[in-house]
């Protein structure tokens, strides 16, 4: 299973950049394998992300903003959902992964 994080490499928003870095930094620090999918540099990535974020997880207006997190093609959540899982020591469950022995769930 591959975790895919949809990001925007050229976002003008400092908040989006910080959220993206927070997710990617956490995954790297915990040696959780992932693929970065840039929606700014690749139209196919942008289209796929927009089409695969569930209706009930989309903003009332506009498009879903990065970072958006998937396990393969299964939507796992946005930054707020990731942050909540991290605060509750439930990131592996949030990502749909089995926690390694000796780690927090």
Short mmCIF file of C-alpha atoms in Angstrom, two decimals:
data_model
loop_
_atom_site.label_atom_id
_atom_site.label_comp_id
_atom_site.label_asym_id
_atom_site.label_seq_id
_atom_site.Cartn_x
_atom_site.Cartn_y
_atom_site.Cartn_z
CA UNK A 1 0.00 0.00 0.00
CA UNK A 2 1.28 3.41 -0.95
CA UNK A 3 0.39 6.60 0.86
CA UNK A 4 -0.11 9.41 -1.63
CA UNK A 5 0.02 13.01 -0.47
CA UNK A 6 -1.32 15.55 -2.94
CA UNK A 7 0.53 18.84 -2.57
CA UNK A 8 0.97 22.11 -4.48
CA UNK A 9 4.64 22.93 -5.00
CA UNK A 10 3.92 26.49 -6.02
CA UNK A 11 1.19 27.48 -3.59
CA UNK A 12 1.06 31.16 -2.72
CA UNK A 13 -0.46 30.31 0.65
CA UNK A 14 1.91 30.10 3.59
CA UNK A 15 -0.70 28.12 5.54
CA UNK A 16 -0.94 25.46 2.81
CA UNK A 17 2.86 25.21 2.59
CA UNK A 18 3.13 24.73 6.37
CA UNK A 19 0.42 22.06 6.39
CA UNK A 20 2.06 20.20 3.51
CA UNK A 21 5.46 20.31 5.21
CA UNK A 22 3.92 19.16 8.49
CA UNK A 23 2.41 16.05 6.85
CA UNK A 24 5.48 15.21 4.75
CA UNK A 25 7.87 15.84 7.65
CA UNK A 26 5.87 13.56 9.96
CA UNK A 27 5.79 10.75 7.38
CA UNK A 28 9.54 11.08 6.74
CA UNK A 29 10.41 11.22 10.46
CA UNK A 30 8.38 8.07 11.11
CA UNK A 31 9.76 6.28 8.05
CA UNK A 32 6.31 5.89 6.52
CA UNK A 33 6.71 5.44 2.77
CA UNK A 34 4.76 7.86 0.61
CA UNK A 35 4.54 9.41 -2.83
CA UNK A 36 4.27 13.15 -3.29
CA UNK A 37 1.82 14.09 -6.03
CA UNK A 38 2.19 17.69 -7.18
CA UNK A 39 -1.09 19.22 -8.37
CA UNK A 40 0.60 22.48 -9.40
CA UNK A 41 3.01 20.89 -11.87
CA UNK A 42 0.81 18.04 -13.13
CA UNK A 43 -2.72 18.55 -14.43
CA UNK A 44 -3.49 14.81 -14.20
CA UNK A 45 -2.66 14.82 -10.47
CA UNK A 46 -4.87 17.87 -9.91
CA UNK A 47 -7.78 16.33 -11.83
CA UNK A 48 -7.44 12.96 -10.05
CA UNK A 49 -7.32 14.55 -6.59
CA UNK A 50 -10.36 16.75 -7.25
CA UNK A 51 -12.38 13.82 -8.58
CA UNK A 52 -11.47 11.45 -5.74
CA UNK A 53 -12.02 13.59 -2.64
CA UNK A 54 -15.47 12.42 -1.47
CA UNK A 55 -18.37 14.83 -1.84
CA UNK A 56 -18.86 15.08 1.95
CA UNK A 57 -15.20 16.09 2.42
CA UNK A 58 -15.19 18.92 -0.09
CA UNK A 59 -15.46 22.58 0.85
CA UNK A 60 -18.84 24.28 0.38
CA UNK A 61 -17.35 26.38 -2.41
CA UNK A 62 -14.35 25.81 -4.64
CA UNK A 63 -12.07 22.82 -4.81
CA UNK A 64 -10.43 20.77 -2.03
CA UNK A 65 -7.07 22.27 -1.12
CA UNK A 66 -3.83 20.38 -0.52
CA UNK A 67 -2.60 18.50 1.31
CA UNK A 68 -5.02 15.64 0.62
CA UNK A 69 -4.02 12.15 1.76
CA UNK A 70 -4.85 8.82 0.12
CA UNK A 71 -3.84 5.20 0.70
CA UNK A 72 -3.56 4.00 -2.90
CA UNK A 73 -6.87 5.33 -4.26
CA UNK A 74 -8.72 5.29 -0.91
CA UNK A 75 -9.28 8.76 0.50
CA UNK A 76 -7.95 9.10 4.05
CA UNK A 77 -8.45 12.80 4.74
CA UNK A 78 -7.14 16.33 4.63
CA UNK A 79 -4.72 18.14 6.93
CA UNK A 80 -7.29 18.65 9.69
CA UNK A 81 -8.11 14.93 9.79
CA UNK A 82 -4.38 14.09 9.78
CA UNK A 83 -3.71 16.57 12.59
CA UNK A 84 -6.51 15.13 14.72
CA UNK A 85 -5.20 11.57 14.17
CA UNK A 86 -1.69 12.68 15.10
CA UNK A 87 -2.93 14.37 18.29
CA UNK A 88 -4.74 11.13 19.22
CA UNK A 89 -1.72 8.92 18.38
CA UNK A 90 -3.80 7.26 15.67
CA UNK A 91 -1.90 8.15 12.50
CA UNK A 92 -1.33 4.55 11.36
CA UNK A 93 -5.05 3.79 11.69
CA UNK A 94 -5.87 7.06 9.91
CA UNK A 95 -3.57 6.09 7.04
CA UNK A 96 -5.00 2.56 6.91
CA UNK A 97 -1.65 1.04 7.88
CA UNK A 98 -0.63 -1.48 10.51
CA UNK A 99 1.52 0.16 13.18
CA UNK A 100 5.00 -1.31 13.47
CA UNK A 101 5.80 -3.21 16.68
CA UNK A 102 6.63 -0.92 19.58
CA UNK A 103 5.14 2.18 18.00
CA UNK A 104 2.11 4.16 19.02
CA UNK A 105 -1.04 3.33 17.11
#
